[in-house]
Tab-separated table of C-alpha atoms in Angstrom:
chain	number	residue	atom	x	y	z
A	1	UNK	CA	-0.147	-0.036	0.384
A	2	UNK	CA	1.376	3.159	-0.980
A	3	UNK	CA	1.141	6.813	-0.233
A	4	UNK	CA	0.541	9.989	-2.959
A	5	UNK	CA	4.391	10.166	-3.061
A	6	UNK	CA	4.971	6.235	-3.840
A	7	UNK	CA	5.708	5.980	-0.254
A	8	UNK	CA	4.988	2.509	1.710
A	9	UNK	CA	2.253	2.908	4.398
A	10	UNK	CA	1.252	-0.328	4.671
A	11	UNK	CA	2.509	-1.604	7.562
A	12	UNK	CA	3.068	1.485	9.771
A	13	UNK	CA	5.208	1.159	12.881
A	14	UNK	CA	4.065	3.349	14.280
A	15	UNK	CA	0.875	3.073	17.870
A	16	UNK	CA	-2.619	2.875	18.021
A	17	UNK	CA	-4.377	6.213	19.065
A	18	UNK	CA	-7.685	7.431	20.215
A	19	UNK	CA	-8.565	10.840	19.921
A	20	UNK	CA	-10.704	13.680	21.782
A	21	UNK	CA	-10.948	17.176	20.117
A	22	UNK	CA	-11.968	18.870	23.634
A	23	UNK	CA	-13.816	21.910	24.509
A	24	UNK	CA	-14.804	22.405	28.530
A	25	UNK	CA	-15.241	18.516	29.232
A	26	UNK	CA	-13.739	19.065	32.792
A	27	UNK	CA	-16.893	17.113	34.502
A	28	UNK	CA	-16.374	13.549	31.906
A	29	UNK	CA	-13.034	13.658	30.085
A	30	UNK	CA	-11.472	11.919	33.259
A	31	UNK	CA	-13.567	9.156	32.425
A	32	UNK	CA	-13.107	8.758	29.158
A	33	UNK	CA	-9.535	9.209	29.290
A	34	UNK	CA	-9.780	5.724	31.767
A	35	UNK	CA	-12.115	3.912	29.904
A	36	UNK	CA	-10.222	4.695	26.385
A	37	UNK	CA	-5.899	3.677	27.277
A	38	UNK	CA	-6.802	-0.315	27.733
A	39	UNK	CA	-8.240	-0.180	24.325
A	40	UNK	CA	-5.175	1.980	22.547
A	41	UNK	CA	-1.778	2.534	22.641
A	42	UNK	CA	-2.018	6.281	23.521
A	43	UNK	CA	-4.921	8.535	24.030
A	44	UNK	CA	-3.855	12.571	23.138
A	45	UNK	CA	-6.580	15.652	23.870
A	46	UNK	CA	-6.457	18.974	21.725
A	47	UNK	CA	-7.814	21.624	24.283
A	48	UNK	CA	-9.627	23.505	21.594
A	49	UNK	CA	-9.097	26.948	23.834
A	50	UNK	CA	-11.285	25.385	27.438
A	51	UNK	CA	-11.648	27.604	29.772
A	52	UNK	CA	-12.208	25.182	32.562
A	53	UNK	CA	-9.456	21.929	33.807
A	54	UNK	CA	-9.996	19.918	31.459
A	55	UNK	CA	-6.631	19.864	30.008
A	56	UNK	CA	-5.059	18.883	33.643
A	57	UNK	CA	-7.334	16.545	34.033
A	58	UNK	CA	-6.671	14.370	31.143
A	59	UNK	CA	-3.058	15.037	31.571
A	60	UNK	CA	-4.247	13.782	34.915
A	61	UNK	CA	-5.628	10.350	33.498
A	62	UNK	CA	-2.830	9.551	31.376
A	63	UNK	CA	-3.323	11.947	28.312
A	64	UNK	CA	-1.033	13.296	25.934
A	65	UNK	CA	-2.299	17.181	25.711
A	66	UNK	CA	-1.859	19.591	22.563
A	67	UNK	CA	-3.347	23.589	23.226
A	68	UNK	CA	-5.324	25.707	21.043
A	69	UNK	CA	-4.496	28.800	21.936
A	70	UNK	CA	-8.382	30.194	20.800
A	71	UNK	CA	-11.131	27.632	20.012
A	72	UNK	CA	-11.028	26.935	16.168
A	73	UNK	CA	-13.696	24.133	16.726
A	74	UNK	CA	-14.115	20.439	15.408
A	75	UNK	CA	-12.513	20.830	12.524
A	76	UNK	CA	-9.407	22.928	13.635
A	77	UNK	CA	-8.872	20.089	16.311
A	78	UNK	CA	-9.156	17.291	13.497
A	79	UNK	CA	-6.869	18.735	12.056
A	80	UNK	CA	-3.555	18.748	15.134
A	81	UNK	CA	-4.976	15.277	15.975
A	82	UNK	CA	-3.662	13.941	12.220
A	83	UNK	CA	-1.128	15.285	12.105
A	84	UNK	CA	-0.236	14.419	15.183
A	85	UNK	CA	-1.261	10.952	14.042
A	86	UNK	CA	1.331	11.492	10.944
A	87	UNK	CA	4.482	12.590	12.273
A	88	UNK	CA	3.953	9.445	15.043
A	89	UNK	CA	3.409	7.321	11.639
A	90	UNK	CA	-0.121	6.100	13.545
A	91	UNK	CA	-0.908	2.673	12.156
A	92	UNK	CA	-4.695	3.733	13.249
A	93	UNK	CA	-6.215	6.664	14.562
A	94	UNK	CA	-9.987	6.729	16.411
A	95	UNK	CA	-12.088	9.350	16.621
A	96	UNK	CA	-14.498	9.529	19.926
A	97	UNK	CA	-16.340	12.746	21.467
A	98	UNK	CA	-14.398	13.432	24.920
A	99	UNK	CA	-18.295	13.708	26.667
A	100	UNK	CA	-18.859	10.491	27.169
A	101	UNK	CA	-21.352	9.669	24.681
A	102	UNK	CA	-19.348	6.875	22.793
A	103	UNK	CA	-18.528	3.670	24.686
A	104	UNK	CA	-14.348	2.583	24.398
A	105	UNK	CA	-15.566	-0.724	24.552
A	106	UNK	CA	-16.682	-0.682	20.866
A	107	UNK	CA	-13.026	0.577	20.061
A	108	UNK	CA	-11.949	-2.754	18.696
A	109	UNK	CA	-14.923	-3.468	16.651
A	110	UNK	CA	-14.040	-0.514	14.717
A	111	UNK	CA	-10.696	-1.046	14.477
A	112	UNK	CA	-11.137	-4.832	12.797
A	113	UNK	CA	-11.785	-3.809	9.126
A	114	UNK	CA	-8.785	-1.658	9.514
A	115	UNK	CA	-6.446	-4.155	11.071
A	116	UNK	CA	-7.665	-6.957	7.983
A	117	UNK	CA	-7.104	-4.280	5.556
A	118	UNK	CA	-10.401	-4.745	4.369
A	119	UNK	CA	-11.367	-0.616	5.434
A	120	UNK	CA	-9.439	2.811	5.349
A	121	UNK	CA	-12.168	4.601	7.480
A	122	UNK	CA	-14.897	2.768	10.010
A	123	UNK	CA	-18.677	4.927	11.069
A	124	UNK	CA	-19.530	3.674	14.525
A	125	UNK	CA	-23.292	4.537	12.909
A	126	UNK	CA	-26.534	4.740	14.483
A	127	UNK	CA	-28.502	3.036	12.511
A	128	UNK	CA	-27.403	-0.047	11.417
A	129	UNK	CA	-27.491	-3.619	12.779
A	130	UNK	CA	-28.510	-4.131	16.146
A	131	UNK	CA	-29.943	-0.788	17.630
A	132	UNK	CA	-28.382	0.381	20.430
A	133	UNK	CA	-27.904	4.532	21.229
A	134	UNK	CA	-31.081	4.752	23.287
A	135	UNK	CA	-33.803	7.659	22.903
A	136	UNK	CA	-32.719	9.718	19.810
A	137	UNK	CA	-34.630	12.762	19.859
A	138	UNK	CA	-36.139	12.927	17.644
A	139	UNK	CA	-35.566	16.445	15.524
A	140	UNK	CA	-31.606	14.920	15.967
A	141	UNK	CA	-32.560	11.894	14.347
A	142	UNK	CA	-34.794	13.496	11.261
A	143	UNK	CA	-32.149	16.351	10.675
A	144	UNK	CA	-28.974	13.302	10.179
A	145	UNK	CA	-31.332	11.168	8.026
A	146	UNK	CA	-31.874	14.643	5.948
A	147	UNK	CA	-27.775	15.829	5.858
A	148	UNK	CA	-27.300	11.746	4.852
A	149	UNK	CA	-29.867	11.539	2.434
A	150	UNK	CA	-27.708	14.652	0.728
A	151	UNK	CA	-24.880	13.952	1.204
A	152	UNK	CA	-24.846	10.333	0.083
A	153	UNK	CA	-26.370	12.329	-3.010
A	154	UNK	CA	-23.025	13.522	-3.316
A	155	UNK	CA	-20.541	11.424	-2.454
A	156	UNK	CA	-22.156	7.692	-3.461
A	157	UNK	CA	-21.044	6.071	-0.894
A	158	UNK	CA	-24.373	5.645	1.250
A	159	UNK	CA	-23.338	6.423	4.191
A	160	UNK	CA	-26.027	5.492	6.653
A	161	UNK	CA	-24.828	7.823	10.066
A	162	UNK	CA	-22.937	10.992	8.158
A	163	UNK	CA	-22.559	12.955	11.447
A	164	UNK	CA	-21.170	10.672	14.113
A	165	UNK	CA	-17.951	11.296	15.497
A	166	UNK	CA	-17.436	7.729	16.333
A	167	UNK	CA	-14.797	6.576	13.482
A	168	UNK	CA	-11.561	4.864	12.747
A	169	UNK	CA	-8.797	5.767	10.660
A	170	UNK	CA	-5.763	3.036	9.209
A	171	UNK	CA	-3.097	4.281	7.196
A	172	UNK	CA	-3.735	5.948	3.571
A	173	UNK	CA	-6.730	7.535	5.476
A	174	UNK	CA	-4.382	9.154	7.658
A	175	UNK	CA	-2.081	9.647	4.923
A	176	UNK	CA	-4.173	10.820	2.190
A	177	UNK	CA	-7.487	12.681	3.984
A	178	UNK	CA	-6.764	16.563	3.802
A	179	UNK	CA	-9.661	18.738	4.687
A	180	UNK	CA	-9.732	23.051	5.140
A	181	UNK	CA	-13.348	23.558	7.264
A	182	UNK	CA	-12.954	24.181	11.130
A	183	UNK	CA	-16.384	23.468	11.656
A	184	UNK	CA	-18.927	20.643	12.098
A	185	UNK	CA	-19.281	20.189	8.479
A	186	UNK	CA	-15.866	18.512	8.840
A	187	UNK	CA	-17.715	15.581	9.272
A	188	UNK	CA	-18.749	15.461	5.273
A	189	UNK	CA	-15.790	17.141	3.663
A	190	UNK	CA	-14.359	13.826	5.190
A	191	UNK	CA	-16.006	11.381	3.082
A	192	UNK	CA	-15.820	14.020	-0.366
A	193	UNK	CA	-12.608	13.613	0.741
A	194	UNK	CA	-12.463	9.773	1.112
A	195	UNK	CA	-14.729	9.031	-2.543
A	196	UNK	CA	-12.110	11.371	-4.101
A	197	UNK	CA	-9.057	8.850	-3.132
A	198	UNK	CA	-10.714	5.946	-3.917
A	199	UNK	CA	-10.877	4.764	0.234
A	200	UNK	CA	-13.049	2.293	1.363
A	201	UNK	CA	-16.008	3.521	4.032
A	202	UNK	CA	-17.661	0.825	6.122
A	203	UNK	CA	-19.937	1.757	9.184
A	204	UNK	CA	-20.668	-1.123	12.120
A	205	UNK	CA	-22.806	-0.611	15.028
A	206	UNK	CA	-22.461	0.319	17.982
A	207	UNK	CA	-23.926	2.317	21.737
A	208	UNK	CA	-24.326	6.592	21.457
A	209	UNK	CA	-25.553	7.887	24.670
A	210	UNK	CA	-27.471	10.817	25.362
A	211	UNK	CA	-28.261	10.832	28.605
A	212	UNK	CA	-25.215	12.897	29.223
A	213	UNK	CA	-24.599	17.293	29.000
A	214	UNK	CA	-24.542	18.174	24.554
A	215	UNK	CA	-25.235	22.135	24.736
A	216	UNK	CA	-28.382	23.431	24.113
A	217	UNK	CA	-31.407	22.641	21.713
A	218	UNK	CA	-30.831	25.731	19.623
A	219	UNK	CA	-26.712	24.658	19.479
A	220	UNK	CA	-27.534	20.705	17.425
A	221	UNK	CA	-30.032	22.916	15.563
A	222	UNK	CA	-28.042	25.661	14.414
A	223	UNK	CA	-24.902	22.842	14.322
A	224	UNK	CA	-27.166	20.834	11.732
A	225	UNK	CA	-28.638	23.903	9.391
A	226	UNK	CA	-24.528	24.387	9.381
A	227	UNK	CA	-23.855	20.907	7.709
A	228	UNK	CA	-27.352	20.792	5.810
A	229	UNK	CA	-25.838	23.754	4.054
A	230	UNK	CA	-22.485	22.465	2.886
A	231	UNK	CA	-24.125	18.959	1.951
A	232	UNK	CA	-26.648	20.663	-0.456
A	233	UNK	CA	-23.527	23.432	-1.532
A	234	UNK	CA	-21.239	20.187	-1.818
A	235	UNK	CA	-24.412	18.630	-3.957
A	236	UNK	CA	-25.121	21.613	-6.003
A	237	UNK	CA	-21.027	22.404	-7.424
A	238	UNK	CA	-20.879	18.511	-8.315
A	239	UNK	CA	-25.290	17.969	-9.542
A	240	UNK	CA	-26.067	20.842	-10.571
A	241	UNK	CA	-28.846	19.443	-12.675
A	242	UNK	CA	-30.208	17.606	-9.803
A	243	UNK	CA	-30.339	20.240	-7.962
A	244	UNK	CA	-31.240	23.417	-10.753
A	245	UNK	CA	-32.575	21.556	-13.729
A	246	UNK	CA	-35.236	18.839	-11.413
A	247	UNK	CA	-36.611	21.942	-9.464
A	248	UNK	CA	-36.759	23.643	-12.822
A	249	UNK	CA	-38.747	21.097	-14.314
A	250	UNK	CA	-40.968	20.936	-11.183
A	251	UNK	CA	-41.626	25.092	-11.460
A	252	UNK	CA	-42.034	24.861	-15.775
A	253	UNK	CA	-44.470	21.847	-14.906
A	254	UNK	CA	-46.326	23.842	-12.955
A	255	UNK	CA	-46.046	27.628	-14.698
A	256	UNK	CA	-47.584	25.098	-17.588
A	257	UNK	CA	-50.858	23.666	-15.838
A	258	UNK	CA	-51.407	26.915	-14.213
A	259	UNK	CA	-51.438	28.619	-17.844
A	260	UNK	CA	-53.343	25.924	-19.428
A	261	UNK	CA	-56.223	26.668	-16.130
A	262	UNK	CA	-56.022	30.577	-17.522
A	263	UNK	CA	-56.577	29.370	-21.121
A	264	UNK	CA	-59.244	27.147	-20.339
A	265	UNK	CA	-61.044	29.575	-18.460
A	266	UNK	CA	-60.613	32.941	-21.125
A	267	UNK	CA	-64.019	32.177	-22.120
A	268	UNK	CA	-65.708	34.325	-18.713
A	269	UNK	CA	-63.427	36.368	-19.122
A	270	UNK	CA	-62.795	39.392	-16.195
A	271	UNK	CA	-59.351	42.169	-15.547
A	272	UNK	CA	-58.224	39.330	-12.996
A	273	UNK	CA	-57.874	36.813	-15.329
A	274	UNK	CA	-54.163	38.065	-15.965
A	275	UNK	CA	-53.182	37.313	-12.126
A	276	UNK	CA	-53.108	33.930	-12.532
A	277	UNK	CA	-51.696	34.104	-16.439
A	278	UNK	CA	-48.473	35.885	-15.367
A	279	UNK	CA	-48.264	34.228	-12.369
A	280	UNK	CA	-47.889	31.729	-14.514
A	281	UNK	CA	-45.445	32.991	-16.729
A	282	UNK	CA	-42.892	34.269	-14.298
A	283	UNK	CA	-42.902	30.815	-13.022
A	284	UNK	CA	-41.990	29.374	-16.228
A	285	UNK	CA	-38.993	31.910	-16.296
A	286	UNK	CA	-37.895	30.887	-13.415
A	287	UNK	CA	-38.317	27.687	-14.179
A	288	UNK	CA	-36.583	27.840	-17.418
A	289	UNK	CA	-33.873	29.560	-15.609
A	290	UNK	CA	-33.102	26.834	-13.021
A	291	UNK	CA	-33.458	24.801	-15.943
A	292	UNK	CA	-30.451	26.032	-18.354
A	293	UNK	CA	-28.736	27.188	-15.094
A	294	UNK	CA	-28.487	23.476	-14.230
A	295	UNK	CA	-27.746	22.143	-17.828
A	296	UNK	CA	-24.579	25.617	-18.110
A	297	UNK	CA	-23.012	23.733	-14.490
A	298	UNK	CA	-23.105	20.330	-15.801
A	299	UNK	CA	-21.997	21.189	-18.859
A	300	UNK	CA	-19.188	22.857	-17.382
A	301	UNK	CA	-18.422	20.177	-15.104
A	302	UNK	CA	-17.752	18.121	-17.591
A	303	UNK	CA	-15.311	19.628	-20.111
A	304	UNK	CA	-13.150	20.081	-16.355
A	305	UNK	CA	-13.007	17.065	-15.629
A	306	UNK	CA	-12.390	16.228	-19.045
A	307	UNK	CA	-9.400	18.220	-18.796
A	308	UNK	CA	-8.317	17.259	-16.256
A	309	UNK	CA	-8.335	13.629	-17.362
A	310	UNK	CA	-6.273	14.887	-20.353
A	311	UNK	CA	-4.231	17.301	-18.645
A	312	UNK	CA	-2.794	15.041	-15.314
A	313	UNK	CA	-4.744	11.545	-16.344
A	314	UNK	CA	-6.675	11.484	-13.452
A	315	UNK	CA	-10.026	10.183	-13.042
C-alpha cells in the first residue's frame, strides 16, 4: 500500500491512537480517557481553547494534551489530531467525543476492519445492525437522516450515519485525507475527500448515549443547518442537474398547468384573469432559468473533468 508520493504505508510501526477533541469537558474527560486507554496505545486530547480544567484533568488521567490558544472548532481539532497521527506514523487513529457519548468498548469493533485491511475508514453508526443507542431525540434523528441523504447523493458512498463522531482511520486515510473546514461540516468533507481518493468506508453498529450534556437544543439545530448547507452546496457543485434542473422542471410543469387553466377560463374573461396568467409566466421563466443553470453547470463540470483527465490522467 503506497501513499501519493509512492512511500509504503501499509505496515506503519507507530501506535494506535485515540484522539479526543476537547472543549470545556472537565466533568467527563477523565473518565473517557481512563476507559479508552485499555484499547489503544495512547490517548491524545486537543484542548480547543477551554476555559476550565479540562486539560489538567485529561493529563492526570493519562492523556497527552495539545493546546489551541483559541477555540478553532471541531475541524480545527481534527486537523491537529491528524497532523500528530502522521508525525507518529500511527497505524490507526480513533476519534471519539470527550463527553462520554461514545462507548470505548466498541473501539476494537471499529479497528477490526482496518487491521484486516478491508477498510480505510470505519464509522460507528447509530442506524445499522442492532440499534442500541438510547432515546435519540426525534429532531436529531430527522436532521441526521436529511443530512445523510444529501451527502450520499453527492458522494455516492451510501453512509447511513454521516454525522457520527465515532470513527476509525487506517494508515491510508491518515496519510491521504486533507480537509479545510474547521466546523462541524468537516464530518461531510472527510467523506467527500475519501470518495475522491478511493478510500474504502465501512460502518459498524455502535452505542451512543444521550443522557450526557451536549449543549442546548438550539446549538444542535444551528450546527445541523450549517452542515446541511454544506451538504447542499457540495451537491449543487457535483450534481447541478439534480439540484437546479429537477426543481426547474417542476416549476415549468406548474407554470404550464396554471397557464392551461387560465386559457380554459378565458371565456369568462375579466380583468382579474390576467393575474394567474402572469403568475404562470413568472413561474415558467424561473423554471426555465433553473433548468438552464443546471445544464450550463453540468456542461462546465464535464468539460473541466475532461481537461483534468487529459492533462493529468486523473479520473
